[in-house]
Coordinates of C-alpha atoms and ligand atoms in Angstrom, one line a residue:
X1 CA 80.6 96.8 83.6
X2 CA 81.5 95.6 80.0
X3 CA 80.5 92.2 78.7
X4 CA 82.8 89.4 79.9
X5 CA 84.3 88.8 76.4
X6 CA 85.9 92.2 76.3
X7 CA 87.0 92.8 79.9
X8 CA 90.7 92.1 79.9
X9 CA 91.4 94.2 76.8
X10 CA 89.5 97.3 77.5
X11 CA 91.2 100.6 77.9
X12 CA 90.8 102.1 81.3
X13 CA 89.5 105.7 81.7
X14 CA 89.0 107.4 85.0
X15 CA 85.7 109.1 85.2
X16 CA 85.4 109.9 88.9
X17 CA 84.8 113.5 88.1
X18 CA 82.1 114.5 85.6
X19 CA 84.5 116.9 83.9
X20 CA 86.7 114.0 83.1
X21 CA 83.8 111.9 81.8
X22 CA 82.9 114.6 79.3
X23 CA 86.4 114.8 77.8
X24 CA 86.9 111.1 77.4
X25 CA 84.5 110.3 74.6
X26 CA 85.4 107.4 72.2
X27 CA 86.6 109.7 69.5
X28 CA 89.1 111.5 71.6
X29 CA 92.8 110.6 71.0
X30 CA 93.0 109.3 74.5
X31 CA 96.6 109.1 75.6
X32 CA 96.4 106.1 77.8
X33 CA 98.3 102.9 77.4
X34 CA 100.1 103.2 74.0
X35 CA 97.8 101.6 71.5
X36 CA 100.5 99.4 70.2
X37 CA 101.4 98.1 73.6
X38 CA 97.8 97.5 74.2
X39 CA 97.4 95.4 71.1
X40 CA 100.6 93.5 71.8
X41 CA 99.3 92.4 75.1
X42 CA 95.9 91.3 73.8
X43 CA 95.5 87.5 74.3
X44 CA 94.5 85.4 71.2
X45 CA 90.8 85.8 70.5
X46 CA 88.4 82.9 70.1
X47 CA 84.7 82.4 70.1
X48 CA 83.5 81.4 73.6
X49 CA 82.3 77.8 73.8
X50 CA 78.6 77.4 73.3
X51 CA 76.8 78.1 76.6
X52 CA 79.2 80.8 77.8
X53 CA 78.2 84.5 77.6
X54 CA 80.6 85.2 74.8
X55 CA 79.5 82.1 72.8
X56 CA 75.8 82.8 73.3
X57 CA 76.2 86.4 72.2
X58 CA 78.0 85.4 69.0
X59 CA 75.7 82.5 68.2
X60 CA 72.6 84.7 68.5
X61 CA 74.1 87.2 66.1
X62 CA 73.7 84.6 63.3
X63 CA 70.3 84.0 62.0
X64 CA 68.6 80.7 62.7
X65 CA 68.2 79.8 59.0
X66 CA 71.9 80.5 58.3
X67 CA 72.9 78.4 61.3
X68 CA 70.7 75.5 60.0
X69 CA 72.2 75.7 56.5
X70 CA 75.9 75.6 57.6
X71 CA 78.0 72.6 58.2
X72 CA 79.3 72.5 61.8
X73 CA 82.9 73.5 61.0
X74 CA 81.7 76.3 58.7
X75 CA 79.4 77.6 61.5
X76 CA 82.4 77.5 63.8
X77 CA 84.5 79.5 61.4
X78 CA 81.8 82.1 61.0
X79 CA 81.4 82.3 64.8
X80 CA 85.1 82.8 65.2
X81 CA 85.2 85.5 62.6
X82 CA 82.2 87.4 64.1
X83 CA 83.5 87.1 67.6
X84 CA 86.9 88.5 66.5
X85 CA 85.2 91.4 64.9
X86 CA 83.1 92.0 68.0
X87 CA 86.0 91.8 70.4
X88 CA 88.3 93.9 68.3
X89 CA 85.6 96.6 68.1
X90 CA 85.1 96.4 71.8
X91 CA 88.8 96.6 72.5
X92 CA 89.0 100.0 70.9
X93 CA 86.4 101.5 73.1
X94 CA 87.6 102.8 76.4
X95 CA 86.2 101.5 79.6
X96 CA 84.3 104.0 81.6
X97 CA 85.8 103.4 85.0
X98 CA 84.2 104.8 88.1
X99 CA 86.9 103.6 90.4
X100 CA 90.3 105.0 91.6
X101 CA 93.3 103.9 93.5
X102 CA 93.1 100.7 95.6
X103 CA 89.6 100.0 94.4
X104 CA 91.0 99.3 91.0
X105 CA 93.8 97.1 92.4
X106 CA 91.2 95.1 94.2
X107 CA 89.0 94.6 91.2
X108 CA 90.1 91.6 89.2
X109 CA 88.3 92.9 86.1
X110 CA 90.5 96.0 85.9
X111 CA 93.6 95.3 87.9
X112 CA 96.8 95.0 85.9
X113 CA 99.0 95.2 89.0
X114 CA 102.7 96.0 88.2
X115 CA 101.8 96.2 84.5
X116 CA 100.1 99.5 85.0
X117 CA 102.2 102.1 83.1
X118 CA 103.4 105.2 84.9
X119 CA 100.9 107.4 83.1
X120 CA 98.1 105.1 84.1
X121 CA 99.3 105.1 87.7
X122 CA 99.2 108.9 87.7
X123 CA 95.8 109.1 86.1
X124 CA 94.1 106.4 88.2
X125 CA 95.5 107.6 91.6
X126 CA 97.8 104.5 91.8
X127 CA 101.2 106.2 92.1
X128 CA 102.8 104.9 95.2
X129 CA 100.4 102.0 95.6
X130 CA 102.6 99.7 93.5
X131 CA 106.3 98.8 93.5
X132 CA 108.1 101.3 91.2
X133 CA 109.0 98.9 88.4
X134 CA 106.6 98.6 85.4
X135 CA 106.6 95.1 84.0
X136 CA 105.0 93.4 81.0
X137 CA 102.2 90.9 81.3
X138 CA 104.6 88.2 80.2
X139 CA 106.9 89.1 83.0
X140 CA 104.0 88.8 85.4
X141 CA 103.2 85.4 84.1
X142 CA 106.9 84.3 84.4
X143 CA 106.8 85.5 88.0
X144 CA 103.7 83.6 88.8
X145 CA 105.0 80.4 87.1
X146 CA 108.3 80.7 89.0
X147 CA 106.5 81.0 92.2
X148 CA 104.3 78.0 91.4
X149 CA 107.4 75.9 90.6
X150 CA 109.2 77.0 93.7
X151 CA 106.8 75.0 95.7
X152 CA 108.4 71.9 94.2
X153 CA 111.9 73.0 94.9
X154 CA 113.7 73.3 98.1
X155 CA 114.2 76.9 99.2
X156 CA 117.1 78.2 101.2
X157 CA 116.3 76.6 104.5
X158 CA 115.4 73.2 103.0
X159 CA 112.1 71.5 102.7
X160 CA 110.5 73.0 105.8
X161 CA 111.0 76.5 104.3
X162 CA 108.8 75.7 101.4
X163 CA 106.2 74.5 103.8
X164 CA 106.4 77.7 105.8
X165 CA 106.2 79.8 102.7
X166 CA 103.1 77.9 101.6
X167 CA 101.5 78.7 105.0
X168 CA 102.4 82.4 104.6
X169 CA 100.8 82.3 101.2
X170 CA 97.6 80.8 102.5
X171 CA 97.4 83.4 105.3
X172 CA 98.2 86.2 102.9
X173 CA 95.4 85.1 100.6
X174 CA 93.0 85.2 103.6
X175 CA 94.3 88.7 104.3
X176 CA 93.3 89.7 100.7
X177 CA 89.8 88.3 101.1
X178 CA 88.8 89.1 104.6
X179 CA 91.0 91.1 106.8
X180 CA 88.9 90.7 110.0
X181 CA 89.0 86.9 109.6
X182 CA 92.8 87.1 109.0
X183 CA 93.5 89.0 112.2
X184 CA 91.1 86.8 114.2
X185 CA 93.1 83.7 113.0
X186 CA 96.4 85.4 113.8
X187 CA 95.3 86.6 117.3
X188 CA 93.8 83.2 118.3
X189 CA 96.9 81.4 117.1
X190 CA 99.6 84.0 117.7
X191 CA 102.2 81.6 118.9
X192 CA 101.8 79.4 115.9
X193 CA 101.6 82.1 113.2
X194 CA 103.8 84.8 114.5
X195 CA 106.8 82.8 113.1
X196 CA 105.0 82.8 109.8
X197 CA 104.0 86.4 109.4
X198 CA 107.2 87.5 111.2
X199 CA 110.6 86.1 111.7
X200 CA 111.8 83.6 110.5
X201 CA 109.4 83.1 107.6
X202 CA 109.1 86.8 106.8
X203 CA 112.8 86.6 106.0
X204 CA 112.2 84.0 103.3
X205 CA 109.2 86.0 102.1
X206 CA 111.3 89.1 101.6
X207 CA 114.0 87.1 99.8
X208 CA 111.4 85.8 97.4
X209 CA 109.1 88.8 97.4
X210 CA 109.3 89.6 93.7
X211 CA 108.1 86.0 93.1
X212 CA 105.5 85.9 95.8
X213 CA 104.1 89.3 94.9
X214 CA 100.4 89.2 94.1
X215 CA 98.6 92.2 95.4
X216 CA 100.4 95.3 96.7
X217 CA 100.1 96.2 100.3
X218 CA 101.2 99.5 101.7
X219 CA 102.9 102.4 99.9
X220 CA 106.1 102.6 97.8
X221 CA 108.1 105.9 97.5
X222 CA 111.0 105.8 95.2
X223 CA 113.8 108.0 94.2
X224 CA 111.7 108.7 91.1
X225 CA 109.0 110.2 93.2
X226 CA 111.0 113.2 94.4
X227 CA 108.8 116.3 94.5
X228 CA 105.6 114.1 94.3
X229 CA 105.4 112.6 97.7
X230 CA 103.2 115.3 99.3
X231 CA 100.5 114.5 96.7
X232 CA 101.1 110.8 96.6
X233 CA 100.2 110.3 100.3
X234 CA 96.7 111.3 99.3
X235 CA 96.5 108.2 97.1
X236 CA 96.3 106.1 100.4
X237 CA 92.6 105.5 101.0
X238 CA 92.6 106.0 104.8
X239 CA 92.0 109.4 106.3
X240 CA 93.5 108.3 109.6
X241 CA 96.7 106.4 110.0
X242 CA 98.1 105.7 113.4
X243 CA 101.2 103.6 112.7
X244 CA 103.6 103.5 109.8
X245 CA 106.5 101.1 109.7
X246 CA 109.0 102.2 107.1
X247 CA 112.1 100.5 105.7
X248 CA 114.5 101.2 102.9
X249 CA 115.3 97.5 102.7
X250 CA 119.0 98.0 103.2
X251 CA 119.4 95.5 106.1
X252 CA 116.5 93.1 106.3
X253 CA 116.9 90.9 109.4
X254 CA 120.4 89.4 109.0
X255 CA 119.8 88.9 105.3
X256 CA 121.4 92.1 104.0
X257 CA 120.2 94.4 101.3
X258 CA 116.9 93.2 99.8
X259 CA 115.9 96.4 98.2
X260 CA 112.2 96.9 97.5
X261 CA 111.5 93.3 98.8
X262 CA 112.0 94.6 102.3
X263 CA 108.4 95.8 102.3
X264 CA 107.6 92.3 103.7
X265 CA 109.2 93.2 107.1
X266 CA 107.1 96.4 107.4
X267 CA 104.0 94.4 106.7
X268 CA 104.9 91.7 109.2
X269 CA 105.7 94.2 111.9
X270 CA 102.3 95.9 111.4
X271 CA 100.5 92.6 111.6
X272 CA 101.9 92.3 115.1
X273 CA 100.7 95.9 115.9
X274 CA 97.2 94.7 115.0
X275 CA 97.4 91.3 116.6
X276 CA 99.4 92.2 119.7
X277 CA 98.5 95.8 120.4
X278 CA 95.0 96.0 119.0
X279 CA 95.7 98.8 116.5
X280 CA 93.0 99.2 114.0
X281 CA 94.1 97.4 110.8
X282 CA 92.6 100.2 108.7
X283 CA 95.0 102.6 110.4
X284 CA 98.3 101.0 109.7
X285 CA 100.5 101.7 106.7
X286 CA 103.6 99.7 105.7
X287 CA 106.0 101.8 103.6
X288 CA 108.9 101.0 101.4
X289 CA 111.3 103.8 100.4
X290 CA 113.1 102.5 97.3
X291 CA 116.4 104.4 96.7
X292 CA 117.9 101.5 94.7
X293 CA 119.8 98.4 96.0
X294 CA 123.4 97.4 96.2
X295 CA 122.4 93.7 96.0
X296 CA 124.0 92.7 92.7
X297 CA 121.8 89.6 92.3
X298 CA 118.7 91.8 92.5
X299 CA 120.2 94.4 90.1
X300 CA 120.4 91.6 87.5
X301 CA 117.1 89.9 88.3
X302 CA 114.5 90.5 85.5
X303 CA 111.7 89.9 87.9
X304 CA 112.9 92.4 90.5
X305 CA 110.2 94.9 91.3
X306 CA 112.3 97.8 92.6
X307 CA 114.6 100.4 91.0
X308 CA 117.5 98.6 89.4
X309 CA 120.2 101.0 90.2
X310 CA 122.7 101.4 93.1
X311 CA 121.5 103.0 96.3
X312 CA 121.4 106.7 96.6
X313 CA 123.8 108.0 99.2
X314 CA 124.6 111.3 101.1
X315 CA 122.4 114.3 100.9
X316 CA 120.3 113.0 98.0
X317 CA 119.3 110.1 100.3
X318 CA 118.5 112.3 103.2
X319 CA 116.4 114.6 101.1
X320 CA 114.2 111.7 100.1
X321 CA 113.6 110.6 103.6
X322 CA 113.0 114.2 104.6
X323 CA 110.4 114.6 101.9
X324 CA 108.7 111.4 103.0
X325 CA 108.6 112.5 106.6
X326 CA 107.1 115.9 105.7
X327 CA 104.5 114.3 103.4
X328 CA 103.2 111.7 105.9
X329 CA 103.2 114.1 108.9
X330 CA 101.4 116.7 106.8
X331 CA 98.6 114.3 105.9
X332 CA 98.5 112.5 109.3
X333 CA 100.0 114.8 111.9
X334 CA 99.5 112.3 114.7
X335 CA 101.0 109.3 113.1
X336 CA 103.8 107.3 114.7
X337 CA 106.6 106.3 112.4
X338 CA 108.7 103.2 113.2
X339 CA 112.0 103.0 111.3
X340 CA 112.9 99.4 110.6
X341 CA 115.9 97.6 109.1
X342 CA 117.8 100.6 107.8
X343 CA 121.5 99.9 107.6
X344 CA 123.3 101.0 110.8
X345 CA 124.9 104.2 109.4
X346 CA 121.5 105.6 108.5
X347 CA 119.6 104.1 111.4
X348 CA 121.6 106.3 113.9
X349 CA 121.7 109.4 111.7
X350 CA 118.0 109.4 110.9
X351 CA 117.1 108.7 114.5
X352 CA 119.1 111.8 115.6
X353 CA 117.7 113.8 112.8
X354 CA 114.0 113.2 113.5
X355 CA 113.6 112.1 117.1
X356 CA 113.0 115.6 118.6
X357 CA 110.7 116.8 115.8
X358 CA 108.5 113.8 114.9
X359 CA 106.7 111.0 116.7
X360 CA 109.1 108.3 115.6
X361 CA 111.5 105.7 116.9
X362 CA 114.0 103.2 115.4
X363 CA 112.9 99.7 116.3
X364 CA 116.3 98.1 115.7
X365 CA 118.2 100.6 117.9
X366 CA 115.6 101.3 120.6
X367 CA 113.1 98.4 120.5
X368 CA 115.8 95.8 120.5
X369 CA 117.6 97.6 123.4
X370 CA 114.4 97.6 125.4
X371 CA 113.8 93.9 124.9
X372 CA 117.5 93.1 125.6
X373 CA 117.3 95.1 128.9
X374 CA 114.2 93.3 129.9
X375 CA 116.0 90.0 129.2
X376 CA 119.2 91.1 131.0
X377 CA 117.1 92.0 134.1
X378 CA 115.4 88.6 133.9
X379 CA 118.8 86.9 133.8
X380 CA 119.8 88.6 137.0
X381 CA 116.6 87.4 138.6
X382 CA 117.2 83.9 137.2
X383 CA 120.6 83.9 139.1
X384 CA 118.6 84.5 142.3
X385 CA 120.2 87.9 142.7
X386 CA 118.4 91.2 143.4
X387 CA 117.8 93.6 140.5
X388 CA 120.1 96.1 142.0
X389 CA 123.0 93.7 141.1
X390 CA 122.4 94.4 137.4
X391 CA 125.3 97.0 137.2
X392 CA 127.7 94.2 138.3
X393 CA 126.9 92.0 135.3
X394 CA 129.8 91.6 132.8
X395 CA 128.3 91.6 129.3
X396 CA 130.1 90.7 126.0
X397 CA 128.3 91.9 123.0
X398 CA 129.1 90.5 119.5
X399 CA 128.0 93.0 116.9
X400 CA 128.4 96.7 116.8
X401 CA 125.7 97.7 114.4
X402 CA 122.4 99.5 115.0
X403 CA 121.2 96.7 117.3
X404 CA 124.4 96.0 119.2
X405 CA 125.3 99.6 119.9
X406 CA 121.6 100.4 120.7
X407 CA 121.6 97.7 123.4
X408 CA 124.9 98.8 124.9
X409 CA 123.8 102.4 125.0
X410 CA 120.5 101.8 126.7
X411 CA 121.7 99.0 129.0
X412 CA 124.6 101.1 130.3
X413 CA 122.1 103.9 130.9
X414 CA 119.9 101.6 133.0
X415 CA 123.0 100.5 135.0
X416 CA 124.1 104.1 135.5
X417 CA 120.6 105.1 136.7
X418 CA 120.8 102.3 139.3
X419 CA 124.2 103.6 140.4
X420 CA 123.2 107.2 140.9
X421 CA 123.0 108.7 137.4
X422 CA 126.2 110.8 137.7
X423 CA 129.4 110.8 135.8
X424 CA 131.1 108.1 138.0
X425 CA 128.0 105.9 137.5
X426 CA 128.2 106.2 133.8
X427 CA 131.9 105.4 133.7
X428 CA 131.3 102.4 135.9
X429 CA 128.4 101.2 133.8
X430 CA 130.4 101.6 130.6
X431 CA 133.2 99.4 131.9
X432 CA 130.8 96.4 132.2
X433 CA 130.6 96.0 128.4
X434 CA 133.0 94.4 125.9
X435 CA 132.0 94.9 122.3
X436 CA 133.4 92.6 119.6
X437 CA 132.7 93.3 116.0
X438 CA 134.0 91.7 112.7
X439 CA 137.5 93.0 113.5
X440 CA 137.5 91.7 117.1
X441 CA 137.4 93.6 120.4
X442 CA 136.8 97.3 120.0
X443 CA 139.3 99.4 121.9
X444 CA 140.3 103.0 121.9
X445 CA 143.3 101.9 119.7
X446 CA 140.9 101.1 116.8
X447 CA 141.7 103.0 113.7
X448 CA 138.7 104.7 112.1
X449 CA 136.5 103.8 115.0
X450 CA 132.8 104.2 114.5
X451 CA 131.7 107.3 116.4
X452 CA 128.7 105.4 117.8
X453 CA 131.0 102.7 119.3
X454 CA 133.7 105.1 120.6
X455 CA 132.2 105.7 124.1
X456 CA 132.3 101.9 124.7
X457 CA 135.8 101.2 123.3
X458 CA 137.9 99.5 126.0
X459 CA 140.5 101.8 127.6
X460 CA 144.2 101.1 127.1
X461 CA 144.6 100.9 130.9
X462 CA 141.9 98.2 131.3
X463 CA 143.4 96.1 128.5
X464 CA 146.8 95.5 130.1
X465 CA 145.0 94.5 133.3
X466 CA 142.7 92.1 131.5
X467 CA 145.4 90.7 129.2
X468 CA 143.4 91.7 126.1
X469 CA 144.4 93.6 122.9
X470 CA 142.7 95.7 120.2
X471 CA 141.0 93.2 117.9
X472 CA 141.1 90.3 120.4
X473 CA 138.9 87.4 119.2
X474 CA 135.5 86.6 120.8
X475 CA 136.9 83.4 122.3
X476 CA 139.8 85.3 123.9
X477 CA 137.4 87.9 125.3
X478 CA 135.1 85.3 126.8
X479 CA 138.0 83.4 128.3
X480 CA 139.5 86.5 129.9
X481 CA 136.4 88.3 130.9
X482 CA 134.4 85.3 132.1
X483 CA 131.2 87.2 131.4
X484 CA 127.7 86.7 132.9
X485 CA 126.1 87.3 129.5
X486 CA 127.1 86.9 125.9
X487 CA 124.8 88.7 123.6
X488 CA 124.9 88.2 119.8
X489 CA 123.7 90.8 117.3
X490 CA 126.2 90.0 114.6
X491 CA 124.0 88.4 112.0
X492 CA 126.6 85.6 111.9
X493 CA 125.0 82.2 112.3
X494 CA 127.0 79.8 114.6
X495 CA 129.3 82.6 115.9
X496 CA 128.9 81.2 119.4
X497 CA 130.9 78.2 118.4
X498 CA 131.7 75.1 120.5
X499 CA 134.9 76.9 121.7
X500 CA 133.1 80.0 122.7
X501 CA 130.5 78.0 124.6
X502 CA 133.2 75.9 126.3
X503 CA 134.9 79.2 127.4
X504 CA 131.6 80.4 128.8
X505 CA 131.5 77.4 131.2
X506 CA 134.1 79.4 133.3
X507 CA 131.6 82.3 133.6
X508 CA 131.7 84.0 137.0
X509 CA 127.8 83.7 137.0
X510 CA 125.9 80.8 138.6
X511 CA 123.6 80.9 135.5
X512 CA 125.4 82.3 132.5
X513 CA 123.1 83.8 129.9
X514 CA 123.3 83.5 126.1
X515 CA 121.2 85.8 123.9
X516 CA 121.6 84.7 120.3
X517 CA 119.5 87.5 119.0
X518 CA 120.3 87.6 115.3
X519 CA 117.6 86.7 112.8
X520 CA 116.3 84.8 111.0
X521 CA 116.9 81.2 112.4
X522 CA 120.0 80.5 110.3
X523 CA 121.7 83.6 111.6
X524 CA 121.3 82.7 115.3
X525 CA 124.7 82.8 116.9
X526 CA 123.9 79.3 118.4
X527 CA 121.0 77.0 119.0
X528 CA 119.5 76.1 122.3
X529 CA 120.6 72.5 121.8
X530 CA 124.2 73.6 121.5
X531 CA 123.9 75.9 124.5
X532 CA 122.3 73.3 126.8
X533 CA 124.4 70.4 125.6
X534 CA 127.7 72.3 126.2
X535 CA 127.0 74.4 129.2
X536 CA 124.3 72.3 130.9
X537 CA 120.9 73.0 132.3
X538 CA 122.0 76.1 134.3
X539 CA 122.3 78.2 131.1
X540 CA 119.7 80.9 130.4
X541 CA 119.0 80.9 126.7
X542 CA 117.2 83.3 124.4
X543 CA 117.1 83.8 120.6
X544 CA 115.8 86.3 118.2
X545 CA 113.8 83.8 116.2
X546 CA 111.9 81.1 118.0
X547 CA 113.4 77.7 118.7
X548 CA 111.7 74.7 120.4
X549 CA 112.5 73.9 124.1
X550 CA 115.2 71.3 124.6
X551 CA 114.5 68.0 126.3
X552 CA 117.3 67.6 128.8
X553 CA 116.2 64.1 129.9
X554 CA 114.9 63.1 133.4
X555 CA 111.8 65.2 132.7
X556 CA 113.8 68.4 132.6
X557 CA 113.2 71.0 130.0
X558 CA 115.8 73.5 128.7
X559 CA 113.7 76.6 128.0
X560 CA 114.3 78.4 124.8
X561 CA 113.0 82.0 125.2
X562 CA 112.5 84.5 122.5
X563 CA 114.4 87.8 122.7
X564 CA 112.9 89.9 120.0
X565 CA 111.8 93.5 119.8
X566 CA 108.3 92.2 118.9
X567 CA 107.7 92.0 122.6
X568 CA 108.2 95.8 122.8
X569 CA 107.4 97.8 119.7
X570 CA 103.6 97.1 119.7
X571 CA 103.5 98.4 123.2
X572 CA 105.6 101.5 122.4
X573 CA 103.3 102.3 119.5
X574 CA 100.2 101.8 121.5
X575 CA 101.5 103.7 124.5
X576 CA 102.5 106.6 122.4
X577 CA 99.2 106.7 120.7
X578 CA 97.1 106.5 123.8
X579 CA 99.2 108.9 125.9
X580 CA 99.4 111.4 123.0
X581 CA 103.1 111.8 123.7
X582 CA 104.6 114.3 121.2
X583 CA 107.9 112.3 120.8
X584 CA 109.1 108.9 121.8
X585 CA 111.7 109.4 124.5
X586 CA 114.4 107.1 125.9
X587 CA 112.6 107.3 129.2
X588 CA 109.5 105.7 127.6
X589 CA 111.6 102.8 126.3
X590 CA 113.4 102.3 129.6
X591 CA 110.1 102.2 131.4
X592 CA 108.7 99.7 128.9
X593 CA 111.8 97.5 129.3
X594 CA 111.6 97.5 133.1
X595 CA 107.9 96.7 133.1
Ligands
NAI601 N1 116.3 89.9 118.2 C1 116.0 91.2 117.8 O1 115.0 91.7 118.3 C2 116.8 91.9 116.8 C3 117.8 91.3 116.1 N2 118.5 91.9 115.2 C4 119.5 91.2 114.5 O2 120.8 91.7 114.7 C5 121.6 91.5 113.6 C6 122.4 92.7 113.4 O3 121.7 93.8 113.1 P1 122.4 95.3 112.8 O4 123.1 95.7 114.1 O5 121.4 96.2 112.3 O6 123.4 94.9 111.7 P2 124.8 95.4 111.2 O7 125.1 94.8 109.9 O8 124.8 96.9 111.3 O9 125.8 94.9 112.3 C7 126.4 93.7 112.4 C8 127.6 93.8 113.3 O10 128.1 92.5 113.5 C9 129.5 92.6 113.4 N3 130.1 91.3 113.0 C10 130.1 90.8 111.8 N4 130.8 89.6 111.8 C11 131.2 89.4 113.1 C12 131.9 88.5 113.8 N5 132.4 87.4 113.1 N6 132.1 88.6 115.1 C13 131.6 89.6 115.8 N7 130.9 90.6 115.2 C14 130.7 90.5 113.9 C15 129.7 93.7 112.3 O11 131.0 94.2 112.4 C16 128.7 94.7 112.7 O12 129.2 95.5 113.7 C17 120.7 91.1 112.5 O13 120.8 89.7 112.3 C18 119.3 91.4 113.0 O14 118.4 90.4 112.5 C19 118.3 93.3 115.0 C20 117.3 94.0 115.6 C21 116.5 93.3 116.6
PYR602 C1 113.8 91.7 114.9 C2 114.3 92.7 114.0 O1 113.9 93.8 114.1 C3 115.4 92.4 113.2 O2 116.0 91.3 113.2 O3 115.9 93.3 112.5
MG603 MG1 114.5 95.0 112.5

């Protein structure tokens, strides 16, 4: 290792192979960081204070008699001059670096983080281990200072948000230092810290990721990496990877397109794989596929760490995902890939494209459905009815995206199975669902109906009988249908308004159920306080992000349950891994939900 005085400015030369070492002698015109850039980034030089290594080295380079004969300020000037000459000379000598890839990123002597140039990333085995954007050291400092200052400001959710982010940061730092200890803390306190490493705090983390970014975790594949992915996967240090959670950042929780910052959700989900399913932390890999972002704010943000261009679409997009899948399965043929928070149009298409070939599943479509079915069956039991009554439940679903349609698809199949698994059973099961999206009730009269929603569009004949029309509002639907359950996967906070909840009082169920499943907390369709205060203690309540139970007085508690795919995906991954299943089938998810 070089002397302390010269560390930050040394040029970095990979010498992991002897052949490289030979060719990189000091005289060679080494094409590393451009020399100019290197000099521009050099901090001002000064003699180290007496007593430090740098100071001692320089002081001892002046003879004792000269030191005695000089006035203190003259001696100081001379020291300064000599130390400059020394450091400047040192700066021009390349560092002989015996490390590659993550080892460099974890070494504070050599790590430059996002300031590593693309050529350095290629030479040092770092490609894919950092977000794609290359920033200057000044930008790195700006990001750090912004983050430091943010602690003093109120973030999106008010003061408590800042506090949660601070907790996340402390946990994250522990993860950087000692992963075993991190997971022990998480496992022993899972109820307390799941809301920090996962929803809701992970939402704020993703929103602020470019500011919070310190050390990269996971891999980044960008549109610029086309044709390189097969070799890039070998930059990951683990020979065995069991679980990958991949996102393209296009729909992070209910927060929309967060681009490269969505990596936070993949990290959070994998934390739960380790803490809840006992997957070896050395065998998990969070992945971000950066194909740009359509978030105008991020496109203009100088600190944004992803590609600052609009999202790729169409075949170009699919080719990138194809290349990624081929690359990871070629290096780790037994890996399981969980797709997470892809916007709905791609969630369904990619699931259909890969599900029969690769060990993969889509958590938002399939994991959410499994958890919702488990909750719906629990609600039947809470009504004191036998499970076989499930196909009689009337369910209104607000939201027809990947999650809403995923739930309706899978829940109707569960009903149909209970009814005999034939065509009549499917038709009967279908008619138990009313889907309302941003344009109201979806019926077969809907123009440009989404093909995934079409099978569940209400038939014209049913509409007259029910007194409903195409596009009917959620309130109208709840009033007319008197559902047993209203289930929100709309990402619209407060959608289950006072009027909707009042209408639910007329439910035909003895214990109507409300599943306000949208995340994070602010996007919940209603709070448990609202539900219990309007409908009363008989309501069964569950939400995507955790809420406290409600004190109903007289020693009664209104239980606030959590309905989140986190109760399912770790088990799906673990089960697939242990069973050696070649694909993740619908049957596996149904079985998991029923268990
Ligand atoms: N609790 C859980 O385990 C999970 C929760 N989610 C949450 O579900 C939400 C939606 O996710 P995606 O389906 O992927 O999103 P998406 O954006 O594809 O779908 C949202 C749907 O809500 C509809 N919508 C918008 N405004 C509406 C309104 N006023 N009334 C009724 N419907 C309205 C839209 O038309 C669209 O169909 C997100 O907030 C996400 O966090 C998603 C997966 C799992
Ligand atoms: C929980 C989850 O997967 C989501 O909100 O997208
Ligand atoms: Mg999700």
